[in-house]
Structures are given as structure tokens and as C-alpha cells.
PDB file of C-alpha atoms in Angstrom:
ATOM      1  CA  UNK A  60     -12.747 -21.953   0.334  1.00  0.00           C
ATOM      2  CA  UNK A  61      -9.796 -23.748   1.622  1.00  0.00           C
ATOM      3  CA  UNK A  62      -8.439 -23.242   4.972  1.00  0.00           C
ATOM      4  CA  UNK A  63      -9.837 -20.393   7.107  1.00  0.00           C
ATOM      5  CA  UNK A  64     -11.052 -18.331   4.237  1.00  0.00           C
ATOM      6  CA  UNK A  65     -14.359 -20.152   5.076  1.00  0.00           C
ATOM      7  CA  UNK A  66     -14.455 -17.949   8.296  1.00  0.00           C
ATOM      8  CA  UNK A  67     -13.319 -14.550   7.004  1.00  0.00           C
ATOM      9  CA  UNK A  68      -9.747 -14.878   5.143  1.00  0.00           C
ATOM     10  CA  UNK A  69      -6.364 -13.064   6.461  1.00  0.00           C
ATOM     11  CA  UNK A  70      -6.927  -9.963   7.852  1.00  0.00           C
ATOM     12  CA  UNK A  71      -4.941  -7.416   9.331  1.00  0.00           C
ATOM     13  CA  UNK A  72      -5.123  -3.408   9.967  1.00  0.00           C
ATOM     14  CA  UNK A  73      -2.659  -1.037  11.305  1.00  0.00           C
ATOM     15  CA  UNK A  74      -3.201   2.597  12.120  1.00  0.00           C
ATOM     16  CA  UNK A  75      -2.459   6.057  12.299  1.00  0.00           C
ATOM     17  CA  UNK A  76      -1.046   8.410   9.808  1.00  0.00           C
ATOM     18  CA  UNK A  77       0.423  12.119  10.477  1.00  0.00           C
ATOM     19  CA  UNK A  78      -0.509  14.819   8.483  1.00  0.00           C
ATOM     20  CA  UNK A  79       1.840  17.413   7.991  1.00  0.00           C
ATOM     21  CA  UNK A  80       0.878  21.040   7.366  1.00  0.00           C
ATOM     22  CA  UNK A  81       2.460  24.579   7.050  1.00  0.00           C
ATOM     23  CA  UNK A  82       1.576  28.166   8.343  1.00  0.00           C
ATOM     24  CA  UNK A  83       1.637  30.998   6.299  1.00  0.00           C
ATOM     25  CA  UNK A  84       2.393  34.207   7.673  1.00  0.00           C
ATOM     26  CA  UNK A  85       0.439  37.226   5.991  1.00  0.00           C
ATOM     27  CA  UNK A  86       2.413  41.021   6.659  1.00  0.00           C
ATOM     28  CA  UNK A  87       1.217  44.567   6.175  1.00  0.00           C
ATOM     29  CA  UNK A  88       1.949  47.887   6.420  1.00  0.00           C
ATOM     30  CA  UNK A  89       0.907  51.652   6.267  1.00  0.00           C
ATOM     31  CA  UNK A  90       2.606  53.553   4.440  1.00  0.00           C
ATOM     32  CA  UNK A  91       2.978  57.485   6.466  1.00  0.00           C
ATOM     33  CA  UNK A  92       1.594  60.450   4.514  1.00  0.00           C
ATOM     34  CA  UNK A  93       4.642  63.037   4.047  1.00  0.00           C
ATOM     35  CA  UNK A  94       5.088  65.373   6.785  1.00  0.00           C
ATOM     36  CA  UNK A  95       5.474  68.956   6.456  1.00  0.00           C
ATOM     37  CA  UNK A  96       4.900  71.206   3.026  1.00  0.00           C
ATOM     38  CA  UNK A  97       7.568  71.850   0.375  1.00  0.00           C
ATOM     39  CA  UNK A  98       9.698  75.122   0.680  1.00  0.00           C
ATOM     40  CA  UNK A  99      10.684  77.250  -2.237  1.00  0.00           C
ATOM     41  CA  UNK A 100      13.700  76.378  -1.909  1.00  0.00           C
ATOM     42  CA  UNK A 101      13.997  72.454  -0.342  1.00  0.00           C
ATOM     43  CA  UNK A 102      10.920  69.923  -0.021  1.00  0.00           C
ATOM     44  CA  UNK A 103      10.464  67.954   2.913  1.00  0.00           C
ATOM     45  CA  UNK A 104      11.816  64.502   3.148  1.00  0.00           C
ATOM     46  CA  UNK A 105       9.298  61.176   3.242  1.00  0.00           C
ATOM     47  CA  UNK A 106       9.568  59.677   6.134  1.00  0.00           C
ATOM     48  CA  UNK A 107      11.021  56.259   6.531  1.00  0.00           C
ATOM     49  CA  UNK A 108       9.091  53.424   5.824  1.00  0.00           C
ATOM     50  CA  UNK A 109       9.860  50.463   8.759  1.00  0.00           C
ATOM     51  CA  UNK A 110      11.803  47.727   7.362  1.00  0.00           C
ATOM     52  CA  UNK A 111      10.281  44.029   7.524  1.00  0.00           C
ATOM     53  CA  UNK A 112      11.434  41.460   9.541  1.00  0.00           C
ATOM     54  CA  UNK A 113      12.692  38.382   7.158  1.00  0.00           C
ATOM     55  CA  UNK A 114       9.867  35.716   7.371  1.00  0.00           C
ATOM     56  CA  UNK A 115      11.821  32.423   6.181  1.00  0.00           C
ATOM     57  CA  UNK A 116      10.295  30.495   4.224  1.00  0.00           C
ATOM     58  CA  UNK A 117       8.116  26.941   5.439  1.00  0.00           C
ATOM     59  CA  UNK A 118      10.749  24.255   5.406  1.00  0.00           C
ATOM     60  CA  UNK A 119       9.576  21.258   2.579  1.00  0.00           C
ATOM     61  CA  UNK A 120       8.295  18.071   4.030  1.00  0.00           C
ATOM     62  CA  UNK A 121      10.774  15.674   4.629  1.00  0.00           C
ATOM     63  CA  UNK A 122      10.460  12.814   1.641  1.00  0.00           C
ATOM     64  CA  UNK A 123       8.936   9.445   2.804  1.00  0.00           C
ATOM     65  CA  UNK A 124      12.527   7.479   3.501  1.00  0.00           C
ATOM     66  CA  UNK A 125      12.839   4.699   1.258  1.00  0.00           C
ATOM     67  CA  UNK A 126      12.077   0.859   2.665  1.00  0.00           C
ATOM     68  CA  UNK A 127      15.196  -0.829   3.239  1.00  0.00           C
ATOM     69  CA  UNK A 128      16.269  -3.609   0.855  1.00  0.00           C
ATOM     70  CA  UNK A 129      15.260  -7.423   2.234  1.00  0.00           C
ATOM     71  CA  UNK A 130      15.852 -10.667   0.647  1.00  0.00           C
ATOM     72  CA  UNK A 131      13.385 -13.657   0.457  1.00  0.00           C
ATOM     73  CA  UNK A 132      14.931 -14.505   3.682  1.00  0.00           C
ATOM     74  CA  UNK A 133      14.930 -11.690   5.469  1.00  0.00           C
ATOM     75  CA  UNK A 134      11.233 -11.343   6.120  1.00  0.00           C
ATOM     76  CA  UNK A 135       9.965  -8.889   9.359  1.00  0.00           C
ATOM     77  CA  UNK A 136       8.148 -10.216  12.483  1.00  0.00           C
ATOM     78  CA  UNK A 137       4.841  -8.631  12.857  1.00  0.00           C
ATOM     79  CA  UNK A 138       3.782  -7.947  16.292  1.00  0.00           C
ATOM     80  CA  UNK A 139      -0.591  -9.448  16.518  1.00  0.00           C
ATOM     81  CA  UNK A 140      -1.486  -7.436  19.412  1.00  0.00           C
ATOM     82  CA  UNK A 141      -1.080  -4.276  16.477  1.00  0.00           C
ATOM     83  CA  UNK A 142      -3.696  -5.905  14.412  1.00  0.00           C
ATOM     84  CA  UNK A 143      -6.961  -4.854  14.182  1.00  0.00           C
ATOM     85  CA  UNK A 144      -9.682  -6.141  11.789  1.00  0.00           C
ATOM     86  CA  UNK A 145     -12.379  -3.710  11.086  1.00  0.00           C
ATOM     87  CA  UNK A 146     -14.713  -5.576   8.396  1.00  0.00           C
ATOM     88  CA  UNK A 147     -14.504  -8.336   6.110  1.00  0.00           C
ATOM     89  CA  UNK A 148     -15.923  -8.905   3.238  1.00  0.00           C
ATOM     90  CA  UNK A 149     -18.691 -11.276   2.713  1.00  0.00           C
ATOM     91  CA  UNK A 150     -17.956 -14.470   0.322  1.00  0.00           C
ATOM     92  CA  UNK A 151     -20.929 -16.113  -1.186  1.00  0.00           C
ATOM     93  CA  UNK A 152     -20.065 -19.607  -2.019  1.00  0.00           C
ATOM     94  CA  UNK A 153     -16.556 -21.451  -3.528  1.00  0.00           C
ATOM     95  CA  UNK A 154     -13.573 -19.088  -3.895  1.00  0.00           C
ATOM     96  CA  UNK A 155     -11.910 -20.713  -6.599  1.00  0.00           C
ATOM     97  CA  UNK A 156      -8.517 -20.292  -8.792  1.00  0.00           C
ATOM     98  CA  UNK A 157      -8.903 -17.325 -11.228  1.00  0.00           C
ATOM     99  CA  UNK A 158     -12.116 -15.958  -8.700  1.00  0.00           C
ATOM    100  CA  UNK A 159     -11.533 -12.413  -7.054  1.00  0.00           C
ATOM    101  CA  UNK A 160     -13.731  -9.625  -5.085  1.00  0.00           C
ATOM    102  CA  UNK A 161     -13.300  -6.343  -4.622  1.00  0.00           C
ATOM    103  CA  UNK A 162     -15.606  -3.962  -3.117  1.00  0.00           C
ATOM    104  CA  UNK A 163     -14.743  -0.520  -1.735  1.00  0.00           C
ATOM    105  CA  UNK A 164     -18.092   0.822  -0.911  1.00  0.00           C
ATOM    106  CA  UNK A 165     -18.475   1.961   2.840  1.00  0.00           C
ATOM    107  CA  UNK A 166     -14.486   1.609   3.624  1.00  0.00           C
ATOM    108  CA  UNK A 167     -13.150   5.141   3.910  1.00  0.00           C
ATOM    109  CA  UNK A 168     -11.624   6.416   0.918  1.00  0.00           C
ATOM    110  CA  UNK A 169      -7.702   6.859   2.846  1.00  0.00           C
ATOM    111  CA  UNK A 170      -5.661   5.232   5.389  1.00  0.00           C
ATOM    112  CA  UNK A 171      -3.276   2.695   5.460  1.00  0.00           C
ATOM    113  CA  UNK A 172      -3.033  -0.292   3.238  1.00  0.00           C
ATOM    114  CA  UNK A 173      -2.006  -3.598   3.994  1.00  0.00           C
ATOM    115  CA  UNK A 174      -2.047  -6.960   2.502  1.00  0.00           C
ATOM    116  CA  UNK A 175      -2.330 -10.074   3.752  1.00  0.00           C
ATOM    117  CA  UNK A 176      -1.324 -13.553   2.183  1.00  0.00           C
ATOM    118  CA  UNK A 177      -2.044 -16.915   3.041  1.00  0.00           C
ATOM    119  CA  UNK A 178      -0.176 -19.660   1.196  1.00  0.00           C
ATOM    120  CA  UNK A 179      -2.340 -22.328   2.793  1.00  0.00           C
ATOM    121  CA  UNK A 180      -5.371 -21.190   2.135  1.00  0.00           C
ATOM    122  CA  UNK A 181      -3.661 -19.481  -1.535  1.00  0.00           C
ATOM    123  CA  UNK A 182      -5.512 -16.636  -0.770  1.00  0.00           C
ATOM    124  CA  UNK A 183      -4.489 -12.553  -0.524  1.00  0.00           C
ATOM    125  CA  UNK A 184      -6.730  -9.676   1.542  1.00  0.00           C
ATOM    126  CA  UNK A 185      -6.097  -5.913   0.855  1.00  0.00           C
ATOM    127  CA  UNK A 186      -7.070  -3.913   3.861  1.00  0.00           C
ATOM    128  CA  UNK A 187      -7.518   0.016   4.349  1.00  0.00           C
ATOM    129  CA  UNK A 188      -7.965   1.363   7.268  1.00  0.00           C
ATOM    130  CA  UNK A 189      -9.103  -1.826   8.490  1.00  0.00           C
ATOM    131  CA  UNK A 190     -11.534  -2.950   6.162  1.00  0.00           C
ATOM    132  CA  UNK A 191     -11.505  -5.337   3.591  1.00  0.00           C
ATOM    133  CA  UNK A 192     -11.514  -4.187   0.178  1.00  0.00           C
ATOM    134  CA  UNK A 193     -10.514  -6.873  -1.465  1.00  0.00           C
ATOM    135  CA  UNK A 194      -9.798 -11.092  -1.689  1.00  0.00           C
ATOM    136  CA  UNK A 195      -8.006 -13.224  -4.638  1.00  0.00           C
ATOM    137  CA  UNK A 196      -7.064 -16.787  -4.621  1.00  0.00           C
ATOM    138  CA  UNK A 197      -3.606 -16.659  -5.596  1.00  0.00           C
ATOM    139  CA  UNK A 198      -0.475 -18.800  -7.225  1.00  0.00           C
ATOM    140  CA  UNK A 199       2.537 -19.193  -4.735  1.00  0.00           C
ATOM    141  CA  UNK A 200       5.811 -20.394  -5.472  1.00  0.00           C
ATOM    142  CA  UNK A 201       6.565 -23.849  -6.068  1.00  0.00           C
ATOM    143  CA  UNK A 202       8.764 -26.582  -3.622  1.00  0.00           C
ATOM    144  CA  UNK A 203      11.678 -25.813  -5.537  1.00  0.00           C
ATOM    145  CA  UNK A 204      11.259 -21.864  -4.799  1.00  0.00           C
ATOM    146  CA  UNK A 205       8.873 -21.347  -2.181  1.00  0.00           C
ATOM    147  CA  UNK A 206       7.149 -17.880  -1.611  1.00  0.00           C
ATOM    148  CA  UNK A 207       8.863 -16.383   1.278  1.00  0.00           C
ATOM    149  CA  UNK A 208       7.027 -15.615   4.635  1.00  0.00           C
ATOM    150  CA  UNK A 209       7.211 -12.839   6.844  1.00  0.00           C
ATOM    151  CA  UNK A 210       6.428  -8.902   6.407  1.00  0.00           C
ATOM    152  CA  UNK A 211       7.776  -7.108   3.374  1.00  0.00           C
ATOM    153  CA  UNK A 212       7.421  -3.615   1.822  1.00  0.00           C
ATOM    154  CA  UNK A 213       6.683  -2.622  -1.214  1.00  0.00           C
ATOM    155  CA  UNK A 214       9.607  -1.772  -2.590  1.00  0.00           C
ATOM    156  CA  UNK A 215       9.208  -0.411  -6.241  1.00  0.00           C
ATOM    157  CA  UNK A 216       5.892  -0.921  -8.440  1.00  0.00           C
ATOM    158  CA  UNK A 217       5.940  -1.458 -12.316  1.00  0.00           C
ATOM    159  CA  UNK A 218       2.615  -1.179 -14.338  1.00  0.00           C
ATOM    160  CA  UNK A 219       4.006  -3.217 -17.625  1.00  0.00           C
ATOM    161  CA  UNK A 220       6.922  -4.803 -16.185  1.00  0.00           C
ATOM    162  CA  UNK A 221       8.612  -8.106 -17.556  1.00  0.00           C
ATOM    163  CA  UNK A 222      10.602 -11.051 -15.752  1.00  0.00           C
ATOM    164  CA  UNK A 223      14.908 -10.570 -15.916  1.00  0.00           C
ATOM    165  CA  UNK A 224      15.273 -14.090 -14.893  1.00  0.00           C
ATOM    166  CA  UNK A 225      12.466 -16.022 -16.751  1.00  0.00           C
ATOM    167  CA  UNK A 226      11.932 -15.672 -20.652  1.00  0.00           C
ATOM    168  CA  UNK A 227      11.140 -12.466 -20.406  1.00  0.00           C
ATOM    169  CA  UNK A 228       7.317 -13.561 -18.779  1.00  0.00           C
ATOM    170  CA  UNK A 229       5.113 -10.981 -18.752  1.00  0.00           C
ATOM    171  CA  UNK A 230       4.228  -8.889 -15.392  1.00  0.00           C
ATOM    172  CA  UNK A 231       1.431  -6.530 -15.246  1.00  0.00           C
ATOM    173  CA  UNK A 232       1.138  -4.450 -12.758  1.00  0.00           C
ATOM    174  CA  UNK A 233       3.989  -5.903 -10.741  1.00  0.00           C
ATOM    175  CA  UNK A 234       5.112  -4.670  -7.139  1.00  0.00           C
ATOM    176  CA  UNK A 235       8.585  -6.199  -5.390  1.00  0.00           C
ATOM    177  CA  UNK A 236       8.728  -6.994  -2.443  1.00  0.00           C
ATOM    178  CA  UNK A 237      12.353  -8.232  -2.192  1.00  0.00           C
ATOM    179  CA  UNK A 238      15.861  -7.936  -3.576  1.00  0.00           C
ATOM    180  CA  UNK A 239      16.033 -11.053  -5.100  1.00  0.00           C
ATOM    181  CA  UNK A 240      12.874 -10.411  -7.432  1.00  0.00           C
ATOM    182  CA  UNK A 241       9.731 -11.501  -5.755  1.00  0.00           C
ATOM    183  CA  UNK A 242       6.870  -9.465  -6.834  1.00  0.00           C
ATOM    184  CA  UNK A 243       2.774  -9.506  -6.688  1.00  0.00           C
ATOM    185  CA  UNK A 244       1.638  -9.260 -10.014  1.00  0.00           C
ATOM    186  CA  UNK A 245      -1.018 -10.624 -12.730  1.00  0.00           C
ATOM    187  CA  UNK A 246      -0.703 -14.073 -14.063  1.00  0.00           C
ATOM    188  CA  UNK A 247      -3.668 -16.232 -15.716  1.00  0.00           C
ATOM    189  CA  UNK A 248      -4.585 -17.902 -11.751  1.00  0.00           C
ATOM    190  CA  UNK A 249      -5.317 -21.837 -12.879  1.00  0.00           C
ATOM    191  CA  UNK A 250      -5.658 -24.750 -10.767  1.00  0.00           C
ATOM    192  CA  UNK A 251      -2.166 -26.840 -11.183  1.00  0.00           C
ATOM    193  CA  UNK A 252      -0.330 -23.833 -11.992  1.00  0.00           C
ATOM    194  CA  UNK A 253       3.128 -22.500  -9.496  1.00  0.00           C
ATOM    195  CA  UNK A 254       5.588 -19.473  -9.811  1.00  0.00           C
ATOM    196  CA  UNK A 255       9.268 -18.955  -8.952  1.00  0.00           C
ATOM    197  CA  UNK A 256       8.466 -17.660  -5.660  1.00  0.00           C
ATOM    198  CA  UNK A 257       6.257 -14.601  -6.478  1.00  0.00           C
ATOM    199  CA  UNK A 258       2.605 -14.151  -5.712  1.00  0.00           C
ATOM    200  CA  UNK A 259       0.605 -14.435  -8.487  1.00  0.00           C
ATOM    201  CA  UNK A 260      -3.364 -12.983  -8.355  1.00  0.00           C
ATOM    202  CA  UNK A 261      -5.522 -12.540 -11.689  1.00  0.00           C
ATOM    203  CA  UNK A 262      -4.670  -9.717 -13.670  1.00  0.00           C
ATOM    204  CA  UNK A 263      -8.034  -7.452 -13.199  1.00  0.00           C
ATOM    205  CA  UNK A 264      -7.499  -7.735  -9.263  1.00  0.00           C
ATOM    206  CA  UNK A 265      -4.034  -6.678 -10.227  1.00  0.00           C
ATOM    207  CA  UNK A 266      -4.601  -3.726 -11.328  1.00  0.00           C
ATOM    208  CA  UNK A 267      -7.294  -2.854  -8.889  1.00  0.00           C
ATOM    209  CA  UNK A 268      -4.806  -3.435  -6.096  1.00  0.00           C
ATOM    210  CA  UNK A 269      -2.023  -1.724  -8.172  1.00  0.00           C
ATOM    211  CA  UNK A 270      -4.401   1.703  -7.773  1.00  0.00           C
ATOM    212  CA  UNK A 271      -4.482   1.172  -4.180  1.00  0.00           C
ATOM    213  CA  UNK A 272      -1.036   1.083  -2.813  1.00  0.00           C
ATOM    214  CA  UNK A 273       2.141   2.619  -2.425  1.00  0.00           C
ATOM    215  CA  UNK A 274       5.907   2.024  -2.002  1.00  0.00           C
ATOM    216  CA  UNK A 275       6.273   1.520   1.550  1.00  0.00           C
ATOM    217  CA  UNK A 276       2.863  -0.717   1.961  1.00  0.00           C
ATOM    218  CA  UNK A 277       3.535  -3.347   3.985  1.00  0.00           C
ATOM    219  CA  UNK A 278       2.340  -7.029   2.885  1.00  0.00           C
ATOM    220  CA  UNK A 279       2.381  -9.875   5.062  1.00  0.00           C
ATOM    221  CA  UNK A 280       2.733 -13.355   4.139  1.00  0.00           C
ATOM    222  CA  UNK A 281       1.543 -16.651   6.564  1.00  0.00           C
ATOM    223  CA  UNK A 282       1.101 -20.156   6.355  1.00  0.00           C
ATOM    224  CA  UNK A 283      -2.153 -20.542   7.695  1.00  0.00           C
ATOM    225  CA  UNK A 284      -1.529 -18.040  10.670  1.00  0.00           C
ATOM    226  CA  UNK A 285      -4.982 -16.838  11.838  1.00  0.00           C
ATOM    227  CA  UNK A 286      -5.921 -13.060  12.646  1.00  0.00           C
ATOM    228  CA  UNK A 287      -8.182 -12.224  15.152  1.00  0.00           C
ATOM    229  CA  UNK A 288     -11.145 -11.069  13.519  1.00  0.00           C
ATOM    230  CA  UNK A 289     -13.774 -11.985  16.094  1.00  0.00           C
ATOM    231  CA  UNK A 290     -14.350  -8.349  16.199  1.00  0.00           C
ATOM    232  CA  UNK A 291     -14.871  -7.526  12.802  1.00  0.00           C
ATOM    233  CA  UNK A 292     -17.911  -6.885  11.189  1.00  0.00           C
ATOM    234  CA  UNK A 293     -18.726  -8.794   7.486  1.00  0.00           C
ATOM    235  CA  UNK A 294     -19.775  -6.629   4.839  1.00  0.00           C
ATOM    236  CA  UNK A 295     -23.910  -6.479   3.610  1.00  0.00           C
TER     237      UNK A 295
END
């Protein structure tokens, strides 16, 4: 592996998310037994039954609000001491164009995901919760249109999706990360090979990751900025 994927790759981990959940309020009543007997002439009235307070109903969640709209240039600092490395995952041997791994087993099953890309090293890390779930080598974008650097969000995700701009290339499992149409998605990963600015990982990984996310997942991109993970443990 090029770069510091040797050591452990990209990683990155962010915390905390509120759950949200609603009360239910259960009522009952007795209904009184009629009072008095029935005359020949008039029978006796029921007695009232107690009205019930109004119990309004649980106000909806608010929706998720929607990631604001940033071009290639317009990428967001991230601040290190918020990163936190759990485990990574352990590499046997070369990590080479077209080569991916993904292994969920003993990362817990929710919590946030973030992804990590490093154009020097052409390599991407998926993170949840902290731990590595999965690696990719990756294209990048070429000299002419370079792969943009900073913190995005996901902003829209597209399981068959096709380029606007370029011959109508095929997508899969596409997810933008900018306004002016730079996406993750599948692509046939070969040594030699560039892309108009997008990050390109092999199409199985792709779809993997695809499962994994959702709008508002944040994805970092360096050139060759190391994480601390001195902390984190490597996966058996």
C-alpha cells in the first residue's frame, strides 16, 4: 500500500446520536350505576358522566434538515481533536487498484458513518461508530479536474444513476457530494485510469457502501493528512 495505508489507512469517527421518543398517555373511566329507581310516572335521570380533558396529540419528529448545497470549492474544515479511531481493519499484503475489504463483523450494527479519502494514498475508509468497516483503493480526478478536498455531505444518492455531463457514463450506486456533480460511485478501478473529479471505488464495494449510508453522511477528503489512530485497535 502506498502512503500511510501501510500503517492503518484514513480513519476518522465522530459520535453521538439523539434518539427521539414519544409518550403515550392511556385514560379511563367508570362509568356510575344509575341512582335512584324509576317512578310510575318519571324515571330517574343517569348521572353525568365527567368529560375528558383533550390529550393533544405527540407532535411528529422534526424531518432531518437537508445538507446545504457546496461546490467543489467550498469544502468544510474538520476540527482533529473530534476524531476518534476505534479499530481498523487488518490488511494482509498489497492493496492494489480494483482490490477492496469489507468486514462488518464485531462493529456495532448503528451509529454514525463517515468516510474518509485519501488521494495520496488513492485510498477510501468507511467508519461506523468508529470502526472500520471497510477500505477501497480508489480513482480520483485527473490534473485537469482534480477531486476536491475538504468535508462534504452526502447530498442525494442514486442506485442506477448516469453522468449529465459525460456520454451518458454509467454510475452505479452513485452518491453527490457537491453541486457541481462530484459523486462516489462504481467504475472498473484500473491502474492508469482518472475521472472528472469524482471518486471512483469498484462497483461491489459500491454497493456495499451504498447500503451503509445516508444523506447527510459526512465524507472527508485529504491529501495525505494523517489521523491519529495510535489508539485504535486492528481487527483479528
Amino acid at each position: 500500500m502506498a502512503g500511510f495505508l501501510k500503517q492503518v489507512g484514513p480513519k476518522l469517527a465522530i459520535g453521538g446520536i439523539v434518539a427521539l421518543t414519544g409518550l403515550v398517555v392511556f385514560a379511563s373511566i367508570d362509568r356510575p350505576a344509575l341512582e335512584g329507581h324509576a317512578s310510575s310516572e318519571t324515571a330517574a335521570a343517569p348521572a353525568a358522566t365527567p368529560s375528558l380533558p383533550s390529550v393533544p396529540a405527540p407532535a411528529p419528529a422534526p424531518a432531518p434538515a437537508k445538507p446545504i448545497e457546496r461546490r467543489s470549492d467550498q469544502g468544510m474544515a474538520v476540527d482533529p481533536g473530534a476524531l476518534r479511531v476505534k479499530r481498523v481493519l487488518k490488511i494482509d499484503g498489497p492493496f492494489r487498484h480494483g482490490d477492496y475489504a469489507w468486514d462488518e463483523q464485531g462493529a456495532p450494527a448503528t451509529g454514525p458513518v463517515i468516510i474518509t479519502v485519501d488521494l495520496r494514498a488513492q485510498t477510501l475508509s468507511v467508519f461506523r461508530a468508529g470502526y472500520e468497516i471497510g477500505a477501497a483503493v480508489i480513482l480520483y480526478g485527473a490534473t485537469d479536474k482534480p477531486s476536491p478536498k475538504g468535508a462534504f455531505p452526502i447530498m442525494a444518492k442514486h442506485a442506477d444513476y448516469f453522468s449529465r455531463t459525460y456520454d451518458n457514463a454509467p454510475m452505479p450506486f452513485a452518491q453527490r457530494l457537491t453541486s457541481d456533480g462530484v459523486f462516489i460511485h462504481g467504475s472498473d478501478v484500473q491502474w492508469g485510469r482518472g475521472t472528472h473529479g469524482c471518486i471512483g471505488v469498484p462497483i461491489a464495494f459500491a454497493k456495499k457502501l451504498f447500503g451503509v449510508t445516508k444523506v447527510g453522511d459526512m465524507v472527508v477528503i485529504t491529501d495525505g493528512k494523517m489521523l491519529d489512530v495510535s489508539q485504535a485497535q486492528v481487527s483479528g
